[in-house]
Coordinates of C-alpha atoms in Angstrom, one line a residue:
Chain A
X1482 CA 14.3 -3.7 5.4
X1483 CA 16.0 -6.1 3.1
X1484 CA 15.2 -9.6 2.1
X1485 CA 17.8 -12.3 3.0
X1486 CA 19.8 -13.8 0.1
X1487 CA 20.2 -17.0 2.0
X1488 CA 20.0 -18.7 5.4
X1489 CA 17.4 -18.1 8.1
X1490 CA 17.1 -16.2 11.3
X1491 CA 14.7 -16.2 14.2
X1492 CA 14.1 -13.4 16.7
X1493 CA 12.0 -14.0 19.7
X1494 CA 11.4 -17.5 18.2
X1495 CA 9.7 -15.9 15.2
X1496 CA 11.0 -16.2 11.6
X1497 CA 12.6 -12.9 10.7
X1498 CA 11.7 -13.0 7.0
X1499 CA 7.9 -13.5 7.3
X1500 CA 6.0 -10.2 7.1
X1501 CA 3.4 -11.0 9.8
X1502 CA 6.0 -12.0 12.4
X1503 CA 8.2 -9.1 11.2
X1504 CA 5.7 -6.6 12.7
X1505 CA 5.7 -8.4 16.0
X1506 CA 9.5 -8.5 16.1
X1507 CA 9.6 -4.7 15.4
X1508 CA 7.1 -4.1 18.2
X1509 CA 9.6 -5.6 20.6
X1510 CA 12.8 -4.2 19.0
X1511 CA 14.4 -0.8 18.8
X1512 CA 16.5 0.1 15.8
X1513 CA 19.0 2.9 15.1
X1514 CA 20.3 3.1 11.5
X1515 CA 23.8 4.1 10.7
X1516 CA 22.6 7.4 9.2
X1517 CA 20.3 8.0 12.2
X1518 CA 17.2 8.3 9.9
X1519 CA 14.6 10.4 11.6
X1520 CA 11.7 12.5 10.5
X1521 CA 13.4 15.9 9.9
X1522 CA 10.3 18.1 9.7
X1523 CA 9.2 17.2 13.2
X1524 CA 10.5 18.7 16.4
X1525 CA 12.1 16.6 19.1
X1526 CA 8.9 16.6 21.1
X1527 CA 6.8 15.7 18.1
X1528 CA 8.9 12.8 17.0
X1529 CA 9.0 11.5 20.5
X1530 CA 5.2 11.7 20.7
X1531 CA 4.9 10.2 17.2
X1532 CA 7.1 7.2 18.0
X1533 CA 5.6 6.6 21.4
X1534 CA 2.2 6.1 19.9
X1535 CA 3.3 2.8 18.3
X1536 CA 4.7 1.2 21.5
X1537 CA 2.2 0.4 24.2
X1538 CA 5.1 -0.2 26.6
X1539 CA 6.7 3.1 25.9
X1540 CA 8.6 4.3 29.0
X1541 CA 7.7 7.8 29.9
X1542 CA 10.1 7.8 32.9
X1543 CA 13.0 6.9 30.6
X1544 CA 11.9 9.5 28.1
X1545 CA 12.2 12.2 30.7
X1546 CA 15.5 10.8 32.0
X1547 CA 17.1 10.7 28.6
X1548 CA 15.6 14.1 27.5
X1549 CA 17.4 15.6 30.5
X1550 CA 20.6 13.5 30.3
X1551 CA 21.1 14.0 26.6
X1552 CA 20.0 17.7 26.8
X1553 CA 17.6 17.4 23.9
X1554 CA 15.8 20.6 23.0
X1555 CA 12.1 19.7 22.7
X1556 CA 11.1 22.5 20.4
X1557 CA 13.9 22.2 17.9
X1558 CA 13.3 20.6 14.5
X1559 CA 15.2 17.4 14.0
X1560 CA 16.8 18.7 10.8
X1561 CA 18.5 21.5 12.8
X1562 CA 20.1 19.1 15.3
X1563 CA 23.8 18.5 15.3
X1564 CA 25.0 15.1 14.4
X1565 CA 25.8 14.2 18.0
X1566 CA 22.4 15.4 19.2
X1567 CA 20.7 13.6 16.4
X1568 CA 22.4 10.4 17.5
X1569 CA 21.2 10.9 21.1
X1570 CA 17.7 11.5 19.9
X1571 CA 17.8 8.3 17.8
X1572 CA 19.0 6.4 20.9
X1573 CA 16.3 7.9 23.1
X1574 CA 13.6 6.8 20.6
X1575 CA 15.1 3.3 20.6
X1576 CA 15.7 3.0 24.4
X1577 CA 12.3 4.2 25.5
X1578 CA 10.3 1.7 23.4
X1579 CA 10.3 -0.9 26.2
X1580 CA 12.1 -3.1 23.6
X1581 CA 13.6 -6.4 24.5
X1582 CA 16.2 -6.1 21.8
X1583 CA 18.1 -3.1 20.5
X1584 CA 19.7 -3.2 17.1
X1585 CA 22.2 -0.4 16.6
X1586 CA 24.1 0.1 13.4
X1587 CA 27.3 2.0 14.1
X1588 CA 25.8 3.9 17.1
X1589 CA 28.8 6.1 17.7
X1590 CA 29.9 6.9 14.2
X1591 CA 30.7 10.6 13.8
X1592 CA 30.7 11.4 17.5
X1593 CA 33.5 13.0 19.5
X1594 CA 35.1 11.0 22.3
X1595 CA 33.1 12.6 25.0
X1596 CA 29.8 11.8 23.3
X1597 CA 31.0 8.3 22.5
X1598 CA 31.7 7.7 26.2
X1599 CA 28.3 9.1 27.1
X1600 CA 26.5 6.9 24.6
X1601 CA 28.4 3.8 25.6
X1602 CA 27.7 4.4 29.3
X1603 CA 24.0 4.9 28.5
X1604 CA 23.9 1.6 26.6
X1605 CA 25.6 -0.3 29.3
X1606 CA 23.4 1.1 32.0
X1607 CA 20.2 0.5 30.0
X1608 CA 21.2 -3.1 29.2
X1609 CA 22.0 -3.8 32.8
X1610 CA 19.0 -2.0 34.3
X1611 CA 16.3 -3.1 31.8
X1612 CA 17.6 -6.5 30.9
X1613 CA 17.6 -5.5 27.2
X1614 CA 19.8 -7.3 24.7
X1615 CA 21.8 -4.9 22.7
X1616 CA 23.0 -6.0 19.3
X1617 CA 25.3 -3.5 17.7
X1618 CA 27.7 -3.3 14.8
X1619 CA 30.8 -1.2 14.9
X1620 CA 34.1 -0.7 13.3
X1621 CA 35.5 0.8 16.5
X1622 CA 37.1 -2.3 18.1
X1623 CA 38.0 -0.3 21.2
X1624 CA 34.3 0.4 21.9
X1625 CA 33.3 -3.2 21.3
X1626 CA 36.1 -4.3 23.6
X1627 CA 34.9 -1.9 26.2
X1628 CA 31.2 -2.9 26.5
X1629 CA 30.4 -6.1 24.6
X1630 CA 29.7 -9.5 26.3
X1631 CA 29.7 -11.5 23.1
X1632 CA 31.2 -10.6 19.7
X1633 CA 31.2 -11.9 16.2
X1634 CA 33.7 -10.9 13.5
X1635 CA 32.2 -11.0 10.1
X1636 CA 34.2 -10.7 6.9
X1637 CA 32.4 -10.7 3.5
X1638 CA 29.2 -12.2 4.9
X1639 CA 31.0 -15.0 6.8
X1640 CA 31.4 -15.2 10.5
X1641 CA 35.1 -15.8 11.3
X1642 CA 34.9 -15.6 15.0
X1643 CA 32.0 -15.7 17.5
X1644 CA 31.8 -16.1 21.2
X1645 CA 31.9 -14.5 24.6
X1646 CA 34.6 -11.8 24.7
X1647 CA 36.1 -13.1 27.9
X1648 CA 36.3 -16.5 26.4
X1649 CA 38.0 -15.2 23.3
X1650 CA 40.5 -13.3 25.3
X1651 CA 41.2 -16.6 27.3
X1652 CA 41.5 -18.8 24.3
X1653 CA 43.4 -16.7 21.7
X1654 CA 47.1 -16.6 22.1
X1655 CA 50.1 -15.4 20.1
X1656 CA 53.0 -17.8 20.4
X1657 CA 56.3 -16.5 19.2
X1658 CA 59.2 -18.9 18.6
X1659 CA 62.7 -17.6 18.1
X1660 CA 65.4 -19.7 16.3
X1661 CA 69.1 -19.6 15.9
X1662 CA 68.9 -19.6 12.2
X1663 CA 66.0 -19.0 9.8
X1664 CA 62.7 -20.1 11.2
X1665 CA 61.6 -23.5 9.8
X1666 CA 58.7 -23.7 7.4
X1667 CA 56.9 -26.1 9.7
X1668 CA 53.2 -26.8 9.5
X1669 CA 51.4 -26.8 12.8
X1670 CA 48.8 -29.5 13.2
X1671 CA 47.6 -28.5 16.6
X1672 CA 43.8 -27.8 16.6
X1673 CA 42.9 -24.1 16.8
X1674 CA 45.9 -22.8 14.8
X1675 CA 44.6 -19.9 12.9
X1676 CA 47.7 -18.5 11.3
X1677 CA 51.5 -19.1 11.1
X1678 CA 53.8 -16.4 10.1
X1679 CA 57.6 -16.6 9.4
X1680 CA 59.7 -13.6 9.6
X1681 CA 63.5 -14.2 9.6
X1682 CA 64.3 -16.1 12.8
X1683 CA 60.8 -15.7 14.3
X1684 CA 57.9 -18.0 13.8
X1685 CA 54.6 -16.6 15.1
X1686 CA 51.6 -18.9 15.6
X1687 CA 48.2 -17.6 16.3
X1688 CA 46.0 -20.0 18.2
X1689 CA 42.3 -19.9 19.0
X1690 CA 42.6 -22.8 21.4
X1691 CA 45.2 -21.8 23.9
X1692 CA 49.0 -22.2 23.7
X1693 CA 49.6 -25.6 25.3
X1694 CA 49.3 -27.8 22.2
X1695 CA 51.2 -25.3 20.1
X1696 CA 54.0 -25.3 22.6
X1697 CA 54.0 -29.1 22.6
X1698 CA 54.4 -29.2 18.9
X1699 CA 57.0 -26.4 18.9
X1700 CA 59.4 -28.3 21.2
X1701 CA 60.3 -30.6 18.3
X1702 CA 61.6 -27.6 16.4
X1703 CA 63.9 -26.6 19.2
X1704 CA 63.4 -22.9 19.4
X1705 CA 65.9 -20.9 21.5
X1706 CA 63.1 -18.8 23.0
X1707 CA 59.3 -18.8 23.2
X1708 CA 56.9 -16.2 24.2
X1709 CA 53.2 -16.6 24.8
X1710 CA 51.1 -13.4 24.8
X1711 CA 47.4 -12.7 25.2
X1712 CA 45.6 -11.1 22.3
X1713 CA 43.3 -8.1 22.4
X1714 CA 40.2 -8.1 20.4
X1715 CA 41.8 -5.8 17.8
X1716 CA 44.7 -8.3 17.4
X1717 CA 42.2 -11.2 17.0
X1718 CA 40.3 -9.1 14.4
X1719 CA 43.4 -8.2 12.4
X1720 CA 44.9 -11.7 12.5
X1721 CA 41.7 -13.6 11.6
X1722 CA 40.8 -11.2 8.8
X1723 CA 44.4 -11.4 7.5
X1724 CA 44.3 -15.2 7.7
X1725 CA 41.0 -15.2 5.8
X1726 CA 42.5 -13.2 3.0
Chain B
X1491 CA -0.3 8.8 14.0
X1492 CA 0.4 7.4 10.6
X1493 CA -2.7 9.2 9.3
X1494 CA -1.5 12.5 10.7
X1495 CA 2.0 11.9 9.3
X1496 CA 0.6 11.3 5.8
X1497 CA -1.5 14.4 6.1
X1498 CA 1.3 16.6 7.3
X1499 CA 3.5 15.4 4.5
X1500 CA 1.0 16.3 1.8
X1501 CA -1.0 19.1 3.4
X1502 CA 0.7 22.0 1.7
X1503 CA 0.3 20.5 -1.8
X1504 CA -3.3 19.8 -1.0
X1505 CA -4.0 23.2 0.5
X1506 CA -2.3 25.1 -2.3
X1507 CA -4.2 23.0 -4.8
X1508 CA -7.4 23.8 -3.0
X1509 CA -6.6 27.5 -3.1
X1510 CA -5.9 27.4 -6.8
X1511 CA -9.1 25.5 -7.6
X1512 CA -11.2 27.8 -5.4
X1513 CA -9.8 30.8 -7.3
X1514 CA -10.4 29.1 -10.6
X1515 CA -14.0 28.2 -9.7
X1516 CA -14.7 31.7 -8.4
X1517 CA -13.2 33.4 -11.4
X1518 CA -15.2 31.1 -13.7
X1519 CA -18.5 32.1 -12.1
X1520 CA -17.7 35.8 -11.8
X1521 CA -16.6 36.3 -15.5
X1522 CA -19.8 34.7 -16.8
X1523 CA -21.4 38.0 -17.7
X1524 CA -18.3 39.1 -19.7
X1525 CA -18.2 35.8 -21.5
X1526 CA -21.9 36.0 -22.4
X1527 CA -21.3 39.4 -24.0
X1528 CA -18.7 37.8 -26.3
X1529 CA -20.9 34.8 -27.4
X1530 CA -22.8 36.7 -30.1
X1531 CA -19.5 37.6 -31.8
X1532 CA -18.8 33.9 -32.6
X1533 CA -17.5 33.8 -36.2
X1534 CA -19.8 32.2 -38.9
X1535 CA -19.2 28.7 -40.0
X1536 CA -16.5 28.7 -42.7
X1537 CA -16.0 24.9 -42.7
X1538 CA -12.7 25.0 -40.7
X1539 CA -12.2 22.8 -37.7
X1540 CA -11.3 25.6 -35.4
X1541 CA -14.4 27.6 -36.3
X1542 CA -16.5 24.6 -35.8
X1543 CA -15.1 24.0 -32.4
X1544 CA -15.6 27.6 -31.4
X1545 CA -19.2 27.5 -32.5
X1546 CA -19.7 24.2 -30.7
X1547 CA -18.4 25.6 -27.5
X1548 CA -20.5 28.7 -27.9
X1549 CA -23.6 26.6 -28.5
X1550 CA -22.8 24.7 -25.4
X1551 CA -22.7 27.9 -23.4
X1552 CA -26.1 29.1 -24.5
X1553 CA -27.3 28.9 -20.9
X1554 CA -25.6 29.0 -17.5
X1555 CA -25.7 25.3 -17.0
X1556 CA -24.0 24.8 -20.3
X1557 CA -21.4 27.4 -19.5
X1558 CA -20.5 25.8 -16.2
X1559 CA -20.2 22.4 -17.8
X1560 CA -18.0 23.7 -20.7
X1561 CA -15.8 25.9 -18.6
X1562 CA -15.6 24.1 -15.3
X1563 CA -16.4 20.4 -15.6
X1564 CA -15.1 19.9 -19.0
X1565 CA -12.1 22.1 -18.9
X1566 CA -10.7 23.8 -15.7
X1567 CA -11.6 21.2 -13.1
X1568 CA -10.4 18.1 -14.9
X1569 CA -7.1 19.8 -16.0
X1570 CA -6.2 21.3 -12.7
X1571 CA -7.4 18.3 -10.7
X1572 CA -5.4 15.9 -12.8
X1573 CA -2.3 17.9 -12.0
X1574 CA -3.1 17.7 -8.3
X1575 CA -3.8 14.0 -8.6
X1576 CA -0.4 13.4 -10.1
X1577 CA 1.3 15.7 -7.5
X1578 CA -0.4 14.0 -4.5
X1579 CA 0.2 10.5 -5.9
X1580 CA 4.0 11.3 -6.1
X1581 CA 6.2 11.0 -3.1
X1582 CA 6.1 8.2 -0.6
X1583 CA 8.7 6.1 1.1
X1584 CA 11.3 6.2 -1.6
X1585 CA 11.5 10.0 -1.6
X1586 CA 11.7 10.3 2.1
X1587 CA 15.0 10.2 4.0
X1588 CA 13.0 8.7 6.7
X1589 CA 12.4 5.3 5.1
X1590 CA 14.5 3.2 7.5
X1591 CA 12.9 5.0 10.5
X1592 CA 9.4 4.5 9.3
X1593 CA 10.1 0.9 8.3
X1594 CA 11.5 0.2 11.8
X1595 CA 8.1 1.0 13.3
X1596 CA 5.8 -2.0 14.0
X1597 CA 3.5 -1.4 11.0
X1598 CA 3.4 -3.4 7.8
X1599 CA 4.3 -1.9 4.5
X1600 CA 0.8 -2.6 3.3
X1601 CA -0.5 -0.5 6.1
X1602 CA 1.9 2.4 5.2
X1603 CA 0.8 2.2 1.6
X1604 CA -2.9 2.0 2.5
X1605 CA -2.7 5.0 4.7
X1606 CA -0.9 7.1 2.1
X1607 CA -3.3 6.1 -0.6
X1608 CA -6.4 6.8 1.5
X1609 CA -5.1 10.2 2.7
X1610 CA -4.2 11.2 -0.8
X1611 CA -7.6 10.1 -2.2
X1612 CA -9.4 11.9 0.7
X1613 CA -7.5 15.1 -0.2
X1614 CA -8.5 14.6 -3.9
X1615 CA -12.1 14.1 -3.0
X1616 CA -12.0 17.4 -1.2
X1617 CA -10.3 19.1 -4.1
X1618 CA -13.1 17.9 -6.4
X1619 CA -16.0 18.7 -4.2
X1620 CA -15.1 21.9 -2.2
X1621 CA -14.3 24.2 -5.2
X1622 CA -17.2 22.8 -7.1
X1623 CA -19.6 23.7 -4.3
X1624 CA -18.5 27.3 -4.7
X1625 CA -20.3 27.3 -8.1
X1626 CA -23.9 26.9 -6.7
X1627 CA -22.9 29.1 -3.8
X1628 CA -21.5 32.0 -5.9
X1629 CA -23.9 31.7 -8.9
X1630 CA -26.4 34.1 -7.4
X1631 CA -23.7 36.8 -7.5
X1632 CA -24.0 36.8 -11.3
X1633 CA -27.8 36.5 -11.2
X1634 CA -27.8 32.7 -11.9
X1635 CA -28.4 29.5 -10.0
X1636 CA -26.8 26.1 -10.4
X1637 CA -28.2 22.9 -8.9
X1638 CA -26.2 21.6 -5.9
X1639 CA -27.0 18.0 -6.9
X1640 CA -25.6 18.5 -10.4
X1641 CA -22.4 20.0 -8.9
X1642 CA -21.9 17.1 -6.6
X1643 CA -22.5 14.5 -9.2
X1644 CA -20.1 16.1 -11.6
X1645 CA -17.5 16.5 -8.9
X1646 CA -17.8 12.8 -8.1
X1647 CA -17.3 11.9 -11.7
X1648 CA -14.1 13.9 -11.7
X1649 CA -13.0 12.1 -8.6
X1650 CA -13.9 8.6 -9.4
X1651 CA -12.6 8.6 -13.0
X1652 CA -9.6 10.8 -12.2
X1653 CA -8.3 8.5 -9.4
X1654 CA -6.6 6.6 -12.3
X1655 CA -4.0 9.4 -12.4
X1656 CA -3.4 9.4 -8.7
X1657 CA -2.9 5.6 -8.9
X1658 CA -0.5 5.9 -11.8
X1659 CA 1.6 8.4 -9.9
X1660 CA 1.3 6.3 -6.8
X1661 CA 2.6 3.2 -8.7
X1662 CA 5.4 5.2 -10.3
X1663 CA 6.4 6.6 -6.9
X1664 CA 7.3 3.0 -5.9
X1665 CA 9.9 2.8 -8.7
X1666 CA 11.5 6.3 -8.6
X1667 CA 13.2 7.9 -5.6
X1668 CA 12.2 11.4 -6.6
X1669 CA 9.0 13.3 -6.8
X1670 CA 9.4 14.7 -10.3
X1671 CA 9.5 11.6 -12.5
X1672 CA 6.2 10.1 -11.2
X1673 CA 4.6 13.5 -11.5
X1674 CA 5.9 14.2 -15.0
X1675 CA 5.3 10.7 -16.3
X1676 CA 1.7 10.8 -15.0
X1677 CA 1.1 14.1 -16.7
X1678 CA 2.6 12.7 -19.9
X1679 CA 0.1 9.8 -19.6
X1680 CA -2.7 12.3 -19.2
X1681 CA -1.6 14.4 -22.2
X1682 CA -1.3 11.2 -24.3
X1683 CA -4.8 10.2 -23.3
X1684 CA -6.2 13.6 -24.2
X1685 CA -4.4 13.5 -27.6
X1686 CA -5.8 10.0 -28.4
X1687 CA -9.3 11.1 -27.4
X1688 CA -9.1 14.1 -29.6
X1689 CA -7.7 12.1 -32.5
X1690 CA -10.4 9.5 -32.2
X1691 CA -13.1 12.0 -31.2
X1692 CA -14.1 9.6 -28.4
X1693 CA -14.0 12.2 -25.6
X1694 CA -17.7 12.6 -25.1
X1695 CA -18.5 9.0 -24.7
X1696 CA -15.6 6.7 -23.9
X1697 CA -12.6 8.8 -23.0
X1698 CA -11.4 9.2 -19.5
X1699 CA -11.8 12.9 -19.6
X1700 CA -15.2 12.5 -21.0
X1701 CA -16.1 10.4 -18.1
X1702 CA -14.5 12.8 -15.7
X1703 CA -16.5 15.7 -17.1
X1704 CA -19.7 13.7 -16.7
X1705 CA -20.5 14.5 -20.4
X1706 CA -23.3 11.9 -20.6
X1707 CA -24.9 13.2 -17.4
X1708 CA -24.9 16.7 -18.8
X1709 CA -26.4 15.7 -22.1
X1710 CA -28.7 12.8 -21.1
X1711 CA -29.0 12.9 -17.3
X1712 CA -27.4 9.4 -17.1
X1713 CA -24.2 8.9 -15.2
X1714 CA -21.4 7.1 -17.1
X1715 CA -21.5 4.1 -14.9
X1716 CA -19.4 1.9 -17.2
X1717 CA -16.6 4.5 -17.4
X1718 CA -16.7 5.2 -13.7
X1719 CA -16.6 1.5 -12.8
X1720 CA -13.7 0.8 -15.3
X1721 CA -11.8 3.8 -13.9
X1722 CA -12.3 2.7 -10.3
X1723 CA -11.2 -0.8 -11.2
X1724 CA -8.1 0.3 -13.0
X1725 CA -7.3 2.6 -10.0
X1726 CA -7.6 -0.2 -7.5
X1727 CA -5.4 -2.5 -9.6
X1728 CA -2.7 0.1 -9.9
X1729 CA -2.8 0.9 -6.2
X1730 CA -2.6 -2.8 -5.4
X1731 CA 0.4 -3.2 -7.7
X1732 CA 2.0 -0.2 -6.1
X1733 CA 1.4 -1.7 -2.6
X1734 CA 2.9 -5.0 -3.6
X1735 CA 5.9 -3.3 -5.2
X1736 CA 6.7 -1.5 -1.9
X1737 CA 6.1 -4.7 0.1
X1738 CA 8.7 -6.5 -1.9
X1739 CA 11.3 -3.8 -2.2
X1740 CA 14.6 -3.8 -0.3
X1741 CA 15.6 -0.6 1.4

């Protein structure tokens, strides 16, 4: 849909910016846009029939399953669907293609909590059952934390953090050092230090490589107390973006 | 499915246009007796341009074949058909809120453009031929006859030469995200061409509307091959540029 301004990408070992391979990539990929672009003048049944014609591996069984589970009215025009129902229809059209890769742009935006849960459950079940790779973007950290295996945090076109979510949770640590007097303005040379923050008597060190080496370096500063805490994905996001700025 | 989608998205414009053209063709035939009663009351030549033009038109309509040529192939059909060509050429991916959905399908942009162009041209071919066929069919109702072959050849002249306007609208629709600007700009081009032709008095021989009307075929029995070929070539080039424009655009 857009041409790259730089860099390169390959999907299914095919260059993503070559028109000929782009068609093959799209044949094996399902995409849901942020605005849930669909063909408004068609009914639910018509758009399902229209879309299925382009995918030889269209899954009729999944189509029936999701029509029932998402309670999609077959004879209703797409333009008359509510936002939540429209999202579910867009997901159905992506999930039933027999795609090896799903690319979802803010799949739960505008949905109420119950619908969000339903959509996330459907995605997890589909990925697990069909072996599909799901690539989704979201500003809802809690959702990403809930279902993602691997994450990347992108700020202004640059990847700040990338890796398996469990690995990130293991490696990122917040180390708080409390001092008698004002916290010293000490630079930390330990590898993996992302950010150091001084607030009065407290020195907080964010590390992406565990706490051991930070603690080793901190002993020389003689803090009266230390605390090492794990970080949630939200914390990692906020701290790395703040450090970037 | 792409073909059906392209048809569904343009069918009301095409069908309404067909209805209008059929009514115009039918009315043109059925009012022939009344028009013929008015021909003798043409004013005498007083040297003015308008009188000369009225007398020329009246001379052209001295028989039924001339009447059909003057009223339908030189006037009503090219004018109405050009409006339909501009209307059917407008639209496309940019005007649809479905662009991202359509582009996510495993079809190339060239294929999308090609389907849209072919469906539009097919509709325009029908709009040129079907109403024109009404002329030989309805002529006996006014006690006249009109050769089917002549009707078809004139209709084909309208179609082949007039595809330029469809192609202009098609190209403009790759630049504007609304239907109206390609439509109005294409009509502006048509008006400009008519004005230039009238100023230069080249209509009968070289002008696009002269080629569309099949003026040379009416007068000499020879089709305007050069004009038709040039129009077809220009149309193809404009369609190609429009296709390339869509292929290179970011959405």
